[in-house]
Amino acid sequence: MPAVSGLEGPSSDEEVPDWLAGLGLPGLVDLHTHFLPERVLRKVWDYFDLAGTHYGIEWPIRYRFDEPIRLDVLSGLGVRVFAPLVYPHKPGMAEWLNRWALEFGRTTAGAVPTATMYPEPGAAEYVAAALEGGARCFKVHVQVGGFDPRDPLLRRPWQLLAESGVPVVVHCGHGPLRGEFTGLDVFAEVLERHPGLVAVLAHAGMPEYGRALELARDHPGVYLDTTMVGVAFSERFAPLPSDWADRLVPVAERVVLGSDFPNIPYPYAEQLAAVAGWAVAEERLGIPFLRAVLHDTPARLLGCG
Ligand SMILES: [Zn+2]
């Protein structure tokens, strides 16, 4: 028997591989990580360095390494497949990011090709091109992009995604900062208009966890990702409801592992331990839930088994 098994989560990154073996999992599938062209990533890290000013909270990036080392860390943790997500903060950037992310996904072991979009002329064309180019996951960042997800320029792109069945990770919650168009009620209108959309609510809608659960209940294509949810860092400003594990039961098949690696201020193992904590808190979740969240459901969404 491995030293760490089952419902007791790993207490350090080093323990993760044995823990996965104890669960009988071939590895992790992480639907929410970030890789970017080096120059852009440095700018993102510079922003996090000033998190005290931007967010009112210090945010020391734990995995601030060169790209080859970051990839080694993921593989050492047992992450077999991951979605390296990109997103623009201004017009004229998405198409270029997509070219980079499609190429990175095609040429990097474990990565899947991804893409993004922004409300701008040409969005429908480059979204169609990314789908044809093999994108297996999209990211839409309403808060950083500062746009309205209901923008008419996004109608055709949302429709293309709905028709393709390719999942789109949507950061539409108020956390860590409110934006002009953040809030799950705004995104709910997109879901009404595009009922076929496979939408993964990033950070489980943080801090509107209850609303995220409602959207998942009402829309069979809505999933929640675990990114930064339930870890000590987030509990300080966006605590989960005390009956969270109980409320996950009806949507247990629609929760997927996300981490925000490498831009997290704590060890990756903490995210896994948080998910294990939910599994142990509710007997209707247990090990089947853990296996689904950490591997089976995100693998199915990304089309990798
Ligand atoms: Zn993220």
mmCIF file of C-alpha atoms and ligand atoms in Angstrom:
data_model
loop_
_atom_site.group_PDB
_atom_site.id
_atom_site.type_symbol
_atom_site.label_atom_id
_atom_site.label_comp_id
_atom_site.label_asym_id
_atom_site.label_seq_id
_atom_site.Cartn_x
_atom_site.Cartn_y
_atom_site.Cartn_z
ATOM 1 C CA MET A 1 0.000 0.000 0.000
ATOM 2 C CA PRO A 2 1.284 3.502 -0.761
ATOM 3 C CA ALA A 3 1.842 5.668 2.305
ATOM 4 C CA VAL A 4 -0.921 8.028 1.245
ATOM 5 C CA SER A 5 -4.124 6.704 -0.166
ATOM 6 C CA GLY A 6 -7.714 7.453 -0.902
ATOM 7 C CA LEU A 7 -9.576 10.148 0.854
ATOM 8 C CA GLU A 8 -6.732 11.558 2.879
ATOM 9 C CA GLY A 9 -5.351 14.193 0.523
ATOM 10 C CA PRO A 10 -1.647 14.659 -0.227
ATOM 11 C CA SER A 11 0.122 17.027 2.184
ATOM 12 C CA SER A 12 2.897 17.945 -0.261
ATOM 13 C CA ASP A 13 3.582 17.853 -3.986
ATOM 14 C CA GLU A 14 6.025 15.003 -3.408
ATOM 15 C CA GLU A 15 3.209 12.813 -2.085
ATOM 16 C CA VAL A 16 0.933 13.306 -5.098
ATOM 17 C CA PRO A 17 2.152 10.445 -7.336
ATOM 18 C CA ASP A 18 1.748 7.834 -4.554
ATOM 19 C CA TRP A 19 -1.632 9.277 -3.694
ATOM 20 C CA LEU A 20 -2.804 8.932 -7.294
ATOM 21 C CA ALA A 21 -1.502 5.370 -7.404
ATOM 22 C CA GLY A 22 -3.505 4.644 -4.242
ATOM 23 C CA LEU A 23 -6.621 5.891 -6.014
ATOM 24 C CA GLY A 24 -5.829 3.689 -8.997
ATOM 25 C CA LEU A 25 -5.660 6.727 -11.283
ATOM 26 C CA PRO A 26 -3.338 6.824 -14.288
ATOM 27 C CA GLY A 27 -2.734 10.529 -13.608
ATOM 28 C CA LEU A 28 -4.407 13.897 -13.373
ATOM 29 C CA VAL A 29 -6.220 15.816 -16.100
ATOM 30 C CA ASP A 30 -6.043 19.543 -15.322
ATOM 31 C CA LEU A 31 -8.477 21.609 -17.375
ATOM 32 C CA HIS A 32 -7.280 25.001 -16.147
ATOM 33 C CA THR A 33 -3.586 25.886 -16.343
ATOM 34 C CA HIS A 34 -1.840 28.822 -17.975
ATOM 35 C CA PHE A 35 0.988 28.859 -20.469
ATOM 36 C CA LEU A 36 1.785 31.921 -22.544
ATOM 37 C CA PRO A 37 4.487 33.289 -24.782
ATOM 38 C CA GLU A 38 7.339 34.030 -22.353
ATOM 39 C CA ARG A 39 7.142 37.824 -22.787
ATOM 40 C CA VAL A 40 3.421 37.888 -21.997
ATOM 41 C CA LEU A 41 3.809 35.563 -19.033
ATOM 42 C CA ARG A 42 6.442 37.850 -17.505
ATOM 43 C CA LYS A 43 3.949 40.704 -17.722
ATOM 44 C CA VAL A 44 1.296 38.597 -15.989
ATOM 45 C CA TRP A 45 3.793 37.787 -13.230
ATOM 46 C CA ASP A 46 4.694 41.462 -12.887
ATOM 47 C CA TYR A 47 0.992 42.108 -12.324
ATOM 48 C CA PHE A 48 0.795 39.443 -9.620
ATOM 49 C CA ASP A 49 3.863 41.019 -7.970
ATOM 50 C CA LEU A 50 1.671 44.080 -7.411
ATOM 51 C CA ALA A 51 -1.263 41.987 -6.204
ATOM 52 C CA GLY A 52 -1.204 43.841 -2.906
ATOM 53 C CA THR A 53 -2.177 46.958 -4.859
ATOM 54 C CA HIS A 54 -4.543 45.288 -7.352
ATOM 55 C CA TYR A 55 -6.286 42.739 -5.137
ATOM 56 C CA GLY A 56 -5.419 43.885 -1.614
ATOM 57 C CA ILE A 57 -3.692 40.546 -1.048
ATOM 58 C CA GLU A 58 -0.128 39.309 -1.574
ATOM 59 C CA TRP A 59 0.162 36.713 -4.352
ATOM 60 C CA PRO A 60 3.668 35.220 -4.540
ATOM 61 C CA ILE A 61 3.705 32.911 -7.601
ATOM 62 C CA ARG A 62 4.744 29.481 -6.383
ATOM 63 C CA TYR A 63 5.870 27.989 -9.716
ATOM 64 C CA ARG A 64 7.756 30.923 -11.173
ATOM 65 C CA PHE A 65 10.132 28.880 -13.291
ATOM 66 C CA ASP A 66 11.257 28.746 -16.892
ATOM 67 C CA GLU A 67 8.900 26.832 -19.143
ATOM 68 C CA PRO A 68 10.823 23.521 -19.317
ATOM 69 C CA ILE A 69 10.908 23.350 -15.518
ATOM 70 C CA ARG A 70 7.216 24.175 -15.265
ATOM 71 C CA LEU A 71 6.445 21.314 -17.640
ATOM 72 C CA ASP A 72 8.654 18.987 -15.572
ATOM 73 C CA VAL A 73 6.819 20.001 -12.400
ATOM 74 C CA LEU A 74 3.457 19.134 -13.963
ATOM 75 C CA SER A 75 4.664 15.806 -15.199
ATOM 76 C CA GLY A 76 6.290 15.086 -11.796
ATOM 77 C CA LEU A 77 2.911 15.723 -10.160
ATOM 78 C CA GLY A 78 1.354 13.093 -12.400
ATOM 79 C CA VAL A 79 -0.506 15.577 -14.624
ATOM 80 C CA ARG A 80 -0.917 13.546 -17.815
ATOM 81 C CA VAL A 81 -3.058 15.990 -19.764
ATOM 82 C CA PHE A 82 -3.613 19.708 -19.253
ATOM 83 C CA ALA A 83 -5.307 22.608 -20.997
ATOM 84 C CA PRO A 84 -2.877 25.559 -21.261
ATOM 85 C CA LEU A 85 -5.304 28.470 -21.378
ATOM 86 C CA VAL A 86 -4.671 31.882 -22.951
ATOM 87 C CA TYR A 87 -6.804 35.015 -22.921
ATOM 88 C CA PRO A 88 -6.541 38.568 -24.276
ATOM 89 C CA HIS A 89 -7.042 41.779 -22.305
ATOM 90 C CA LYS A 90 -7.555 43.947 -25.383
ATOM 91 C CA PRO A 91 -8.660 43.714 -29.028
ATOM 92 C CA GLY A 92 -6.311 42.463 -31.720
ATOM 93 C CA MET A 93 -4.610 39.929 -29.483
ATOM 94 C CA ALA A 94 -6.756 36.774 -29.531
ATOM 95 C CA GLU A 95 -5.916 35.582 -33.031
ATOM 96 C CA TRP A 96 -2.198 35.829 -32.340
ATOM 97 C CA LEU A 97 -2.582 34.056 -28.976
ATOM 98 C CA ASN A 98 -4.558 31.311 -30.714
ATOM 99 C CA ARG A 99 -1.798 30.679 -33.216
ATOM 100 C CA TRP A 100 0.646 30.349 -30.326
ATOM 101 C CA ALA A 101 -1.635 28.150 -28.173
ATOM 102 C CA LEU A 102 -2.579 25.794 -31.021
ATOM 103 C CA GLU A 103 1.078 25.296 -31.848
ATOM 104 C CA PHE A 104 2.063 24.888 -28.173
ATOM 105 C CA GLY A 105 -0.694 22.299 -27.680
ATOM 106 C CA ARG A 106 0.322 20.380 -30.779
ATOM 107 C CA THR A 107 4.012 20.254 -29.885
ATOM 108 C CA THR A 108 4.071 19.940 -26.076
ATOM 109 C CA ALA A 109 3.680 16.573 -24.361
ATOM 110 C CA GLY A 110 0.507 16.499 -22.260
ATOM 111 C CA ALA A 111 -0.862 19.804 -23.535
ATOM 112 C CA VAL A 112 -3.989 20.069 -25.670
ATOM 113 C CA PRO A 113 -4.427 22.818 -28.283
ATOM 114 C CA THR A 114 -6.532 25.675 -26.907
ATOM 115 C CA ALA A 115 -7.876 29.022 -28.090
ATOM 116 C CA THR A 116 -9.642 32.140 -26.900
ATOM 117 C CA MET A 117 -11.833 34.949 -28.206
ATOM 118 C CA TYR A 118 -12.712 38.611 -27.750
ATOM 119 C CA PRO A 119 -15.667 40.652 -29.046
ATOM 120 C CA GLU A 120 -14.166 42.142 -32.196
ATOM 121 C CA PRO A 121 -14.694 41.970 -35.946
ATOM 122 C CA GLY A 122 -13.264 38.708 -37.257
ATOM 123 C CA ALA A 123 -13.886 36.777 -34.016
ATOM 124 C CA ALA A 124 -16.257 34.307 -35.709
ATOM 125 C CA GLU A 125 -13.658 33.633 -38.410
ATOM 126 C CA TYR A 126 -10.740 33.015 -36.066
ATOM 127 C CA VAL A 127 -12.879 30.894 -33.713
ATOM 128 C CA ALA A 128 -13.931 28.747 -36.684
ATOM 129 C CA ALA A 129 -10.294 28.523 -37.768
ATOM 130 C CA ALA A 130 -9.167 27.494 -34.274
ATOM 131 C CA LEU A 131 -11.827 24.768 -34.158
ATOM 132 C CA GLU A 132 -10.702 23.516 -37.554
ATOM 133 C CA GLY A 133 -7.120 23.733 -36.323
ATOM 134 C CA GLY A 134 -7.877 21.277 -33.533
ATOM 135 C CA ALA A 135 -8.610 23.461 -30.478
ATOM 136 C CA ARG A 136 -9.987 21.191 -27.755
ATOM 137 C CA CYS A 137 -10.683 23.833 -25.125
ATOM 138 C CA PHE A 138 -11.398 27.579 -25.160
ATOM 139 C CA LYS A 139 -10.972 30.215 -22.482
ATOM 140 C CA VAL A 140 -13.037 33.380 -22.146
ATOM 141 C CA HIS A 141 -12.006 35.849 -19.467
ATOM 142 C CA VAL A 142 -14.782 38.357 -18.850
ATOM 143 C CA GLN A 143 -13.029 40.127 -15.977
ATOM 144 C CA VAL A 144 -9.564 40.611 -17.509
ATOM 145 C CA GLY A 145 -11.039 41.279 -20.966
ATOM 146 C CA GLY A 146 -13.488 43.804 -19.528
ATOM 147 C CA PHE A 147 -16.133 42.947 -22.136
ATOM 148 C CA ASP A 148 -19.782 41.950 -22.127
ATOM 149 C CA PRO A 149 -20.136 38.215 -22.914
ATOM 150 C CA ARG A 150 -23.538 39.101 -24.461
ATOM 151 C CA ASP A 151 -21.841 41.358 -27.026
ATOM 152 C CA PRO A 152 -23.435 40.760 -30.469
ATOM 153 C CA LEU A 153 -19.941 40.244 -31.895
ATOM 154 C CA LEU A 154 -19.701 37.083 -29.764
ATOM 155 C CA ARG A 155 -23.048 35.570 -30.805
ATOM 156 C CA ARG A 156 -21.689 33.648 -33.758
ATOM 157 C CA PRO A 157 -18.538 32.548 -31.841
ATOM 158 C CA TRP A 158 -20.658 31.202 -28.932
ATOM 159 C CA GLN A 159 -22.864 29.438 -31.488
ATOM 160 C CA LEU A 160 -19.837 27.844 -33.167
ATOM 161 C CA LEU A 161 -18.618 26.589 -29.786
ATOM 162 C CA ALA A 162 -22.069 25.220 -28.931
ATOM 163 C CA GLU A 163 -22.241 23.379 -32.262
ATOM 164 C CA SER A 164 -18.735 21.954 -31.845
ATOM 165 C CA GLY A 165 -19.218 20.651 -28.290
ATOM 166 C CA VAL A 166 -15.720 21.931 -27.470
ATOM 167 C CA PRO A 167 -15.675 23.098 -23.827
ATOM 168 C CA VAL A 168 -15.108 26.751 -22.995
ATOM 169 C CA VAL A 169 -13.702 27.727 -19.600
ATOM 170 C CA VAL A 170 -15.426 30.971 -18.683
ATOM 171 C CA HIS A 171 -14.119 33.271 -15.983
ATOM 172 C CA CYS A 172 -17.305 35.247 -15.407
ATOM 173 C CA GLY A 173 -17.410 35.454 -11.598
ATOM 174 C CA HIS A 174 -16.664 38.507 -9.481
ATOM 175 C CA GLY A 175 -13.487 36.959 -7.998
ATOM 176 C CA PRO A 176 -10.859 38.120 -7.385
ATOM 177 C CA LEU A 177 -12.091 41.446 -8.775
ATOM 178 C CA ARG A 178 -15.441 42.698 -9.942
ATOM 179 C CA GLY A 179 -15.588 43.760 -13.575
ATOM 180 C CA GLU A 180 -18.180 45.779 -15.397
ATOM 181 C CA PHE A 181 -19.702 42.583 -16.848
ATOM 182 C CA THR A 182 -18.756 39.934 -14.281
ATOM 183 C CA GLY A 183 -21.459 38.069 -12.421
ATOM 184 C CA LEU A 184 -23.103 34.759 -13.161
ATOM 185 C CA ASP A 185 -26.455 36.350 -13.968
ATOM 186 C CA VAL A 186 -24.850 38.083 -16.962
ATOM 187 C CA PHE A 187 -23.402 34.830 -18.266
ATOM 188 C CA ALA A 188 -26.710 33.050 -17.597
ATOM 189 C CA GLU A 189 -28.129 35.066 -20.507
ATOM 190 C CA VAL A 190 -25.472 33.591 -22.813
ATOM 191 C CA LEU A 191 -26.453 30.118 -21.634
ATOM 192 C CA GLU A 192 -30.123 30.840 -22.342
ATOM 193 C CA ARG A 193 -29.270 31.913 -25.866
ATOM 194 C CA HIS A 194 -26.897 28.984 -26.530
ATOM 195 C CA PRO A 195 -28.330 25.988 -24.668
ATOM 196 C CA GLY A 196 -25.885 23.570 -26.321
ATOM 197 C CA LEU A 197 -22.819 25.325 -24.953
ATOM 198 C CA VAL A 198 -20.407 23.201 -22.915
ATOM 199 C CA ALA A 199 -19.347 25.867 -20.426
ATOM 200 C CA VAL A 200 -16.959 25.283 -17.537
ATOM 201 C CA LEU A 201 -17.461 27.943 -14.869
ATOM 202 C CA ALA A 202 -13.920 28.817 -13.778
ATOM 203 C CA HIS A 203 -13.329 28.832 -10.016
ATOM 204 C CA ALA A 204 -16.838 27.323 -9.607
ATOM 205 C CA GLY A 205 -18.167 30.853 -10.071
ATOM 206 C CA MET A 206 -16.230 32.234 -7.085
ATOM 207 C CA PRO A 207 -17.609 33.847 -4.983
ATOM 208 C CA GLU A 208 -21.114 33.054 -6.318
ATOM 209 C CA TYR A 209 -20.831 29.336 -5.625
ATOM 210 C CA GLY A 210 -24.559 28.888 -5.019
ATOM 211 C CA ARG A 211 -25.465 30.550 -8.326
ATOM 212 C CA ALA A 212 -22.900 28.362 -10.128
ATOM 213 C CA LEU A 213 -24.562 25.248 -8.700
ATOM 214 C CA GLU A 214 -27.946 26.547 -9.878
ATOM 215 C CA LEU A 215 -26.644 27.131 -13.407
ATOM 216 C CA ALA A 216 -25.194 23.608 -13.467
ATOM 217 C CA ARG A 217 -28.522 22.228 -12.276
ATOM 218 C CA ASP A 218 -30.448 24.146 -14.956
ATOM 219 C CA HIS A 219 -28.056 23.542 -17.871
ATOM 220 C CA PRO A 220 -26.720 20.028 -18.549
ATOM 221 C CA GLY A 221 -23.754 21.516 -20.445
ATOM 222 C CA VAL A 222 -22.519 23.553 -17.475
ATOM 223 C CA TYR A 223 -19.535 22.289 -15.480
ATOM 224 C CA LEU A 224 -17.615 23.747 -12.513
ATOM 225 C CA ASP A 225 -13.831 23.783 -12.264
ATOM 226 C CA THR A 226 -12.070 23.507 -8.913
ATOM 227 C CA THR A 227 -9.477 26.200 -9.625
ATOM 228 C CA MET A 228 -8.429 27.833 -6.325
ATOM 229 C CA VAL A 229 -11.696 26.676 -4.727
ATOM 230 C CA GLY A 230 -11.560 25.581 -1.106
ATOM 231 C CA VAL A 231 -7.837 26.194 -0.547
ATOM 232 C CA ALA A 232 -6.842 28.193 2.545
ATOM 233 C CA PHE A 233 -5.756 31.155 0.397
ATOM 234 C CA SER A 234 -9.244 31.585 -1.154
ATOM 235 C CA GLU A 235 -11.193 30.699 1.974
ATOM 236 C CA ARG A 236 -9.954 33.984 3.415
ATOM 237 C CA PHE A 237 -11.879 36.106 0.893
ATOM 238 C CA ALA A 238 -14.340 33.729 -0.807
ATOM 239 C CA PRO A 239 -15.249 30.964 1.663
ATOM 240 C CA LEU A 240 -17.285 27.983 0.474
ATOM 241 C CA PRO A 241 -20.723 27.460 1.999
ATOM 242 C CA SER A 242 -20.577 25.003 4.915
ATOM 243 C CA ASP A 243 -22.813 22.522 3.035
ATOM 244 C CA TRP A 244 -20.723 22.650 -0.161
ATOM 245 C CA ALA A 245 -19.997 18.902 -0.339
ATOM 246 C CA ASP A 246 -23.681 18.074 0.120
ATOM 247 C CA ARG A 247 -24.654 20.522 -2.624
ATOM 248 C CA LEU A 248 -22.149 19.005 -5.049
ATOM 249 C CA VAL A 249 -23.953 15.658 -5.037
ATOM 250 C CA PRO A 250 -26.473 16.474 -7.824
ATOM 251 C CA VAL A 251 -23.695 17.827 -10.085
ATOM 252 C CA ALA A 252 -20.926 15.416 -9.050
ATOM 253 C CA GLU A 253 -20.457 14.306 -12.669
ATOM 254 C CA ARG A 254 -19.844 17.888 -13.750
ATOM 255 C CA VAL A 255 -16.943 18.974 -11.580
ATOM 256 C CA VAL A 256 -13.479 19.046 -13.150
ATOM 257 C CA LEU A 257 -9.977 19.598 -11.830
ATOM 258 C CA GLY A 258 -8.502 23.016 -12.498
ATOM 259 C CA SER A 259 -5.522 24.546 -10.700
ATOM 260 C CA ASP A 260 -4.361 27.852 -12.265
ATOM 261 C CA PHE A 261 -0.850 26.356 -12.329
ATOM 262 C CA PRO A 262 1.692 28.015 -12.325
ATOM 263 C CA ASN A 263 0.143 31.265 -11.060
ATOM 264 C CA ILE A 264 -0.814 30.047 -7.600
ATOM 265 C CA PRO A 265 0.579 31.224 -4.252
ATOM 266 C CA TYR A 266 0.519 27.740 -2.622
ATOM 267 C CA PRO A 267 1.544 24.153 -3.482
ATOM 268 C CA TYR A 268 -0.470 22.299 -6.144
ATOM 269 C CA ALA A 269 -1.121 19.518 -3.606
ATOM 270 C CA GLU A 270 -3.342 21.913 -1.618
ATOM 271 C CA GLN A 271 -5.887 21.953 -4.458
ATOM 272 C CA LEU A 272 -5.990 18.163 -4.513
ATOM 273 C CA ALA A 273 -6.336 18.014 -0.734
ATOM 274 C CA ALA A 274 -9.265 20.460 -0.909
ATOM 275 C CA VAL A 275 -11.087 18.240 -3.430
ATOM 276 C CA ALA A 276 -10.318 15.164 -1.307
ATOM 277 C CA GLY A 277 -11.806 17.046 1.652
ATOM 278 C CA TRP A 278 -15.143 17.431 -0.169
ATOM 279 C CA ALA A 279 -15.094 13.745 -1.130
ATOM 280 C CA VAL A 280 -14.593 12.667 2.479
ATOM 281 C CA ALA A 281 -17.130 15.147 3.873
ATOM 282 C CA GLU A 282 -20.015 13.553 1.974
ATOM 283 C CA GLU A 283 -20.365 9.788 1.687
ATOM 284 C CA ARG A 284 -22.353 10.107 -1.545
ATOM 285 C CA LEU A 285 -19.207 11.619 -3.091
ATOM 286 C CA GLY A 286 -16.285 9.520 -1.841
ATOM 287 C CA ILE A 287 -13.642 7.967 -4.078
ATOM 288 C CA PRO A 288 -15.843 7.735 -7.221
ATOM 289 C CA PHE A 289 -16.204 11.541 -7.090
ATOM 290 C CA LEU A 290 -12.481 12.008 -6.657
ATOM 291 C CA ARG A 291 -11.711 9.800 -9.642
ATOM 292 C CA ALA A 292 -14.279 11.618 -11.765
ATOM 293 C CA VAL A 293 -13.042 15.120 -10.851
ATOM 294 C CA LEU A 294 -9.327 14.421 -11.086
ATOM 295 C CA HIS A 295 -9.407 12.386 -14.258
ATOM 296 C CA ASP A 296 -12.480 10.905 -15.898
ATOM 297 C CA THR A 297 -14.694 13.969 -16.404
ATOM 298 C CA PRO A 298 -11.989 16.398 -17.608
ATOM 299 C CA ALA A 299 -10.557 13.623 -19.819
ATOM 300 C CA ARG A 300 -13.960 13.200 -21.441
ATOM 301 C CA LEU A 301 -14.363 16.962 -21.947
ATOM 302 C CA LEU A 302 -10.943 17.255 -23.549
ATOM 303 C CA GLY A 303 -11.574 14.195 -25.723
ATOM 304 C CA CYS A 304 -8.668 12.214 -24.322
ATOM 305 C CA GLY A 305 -10.362 9.127 -22.972
HETATM 306 ZN ZN ZN B 1 -6.972 30.944 -14.608
#
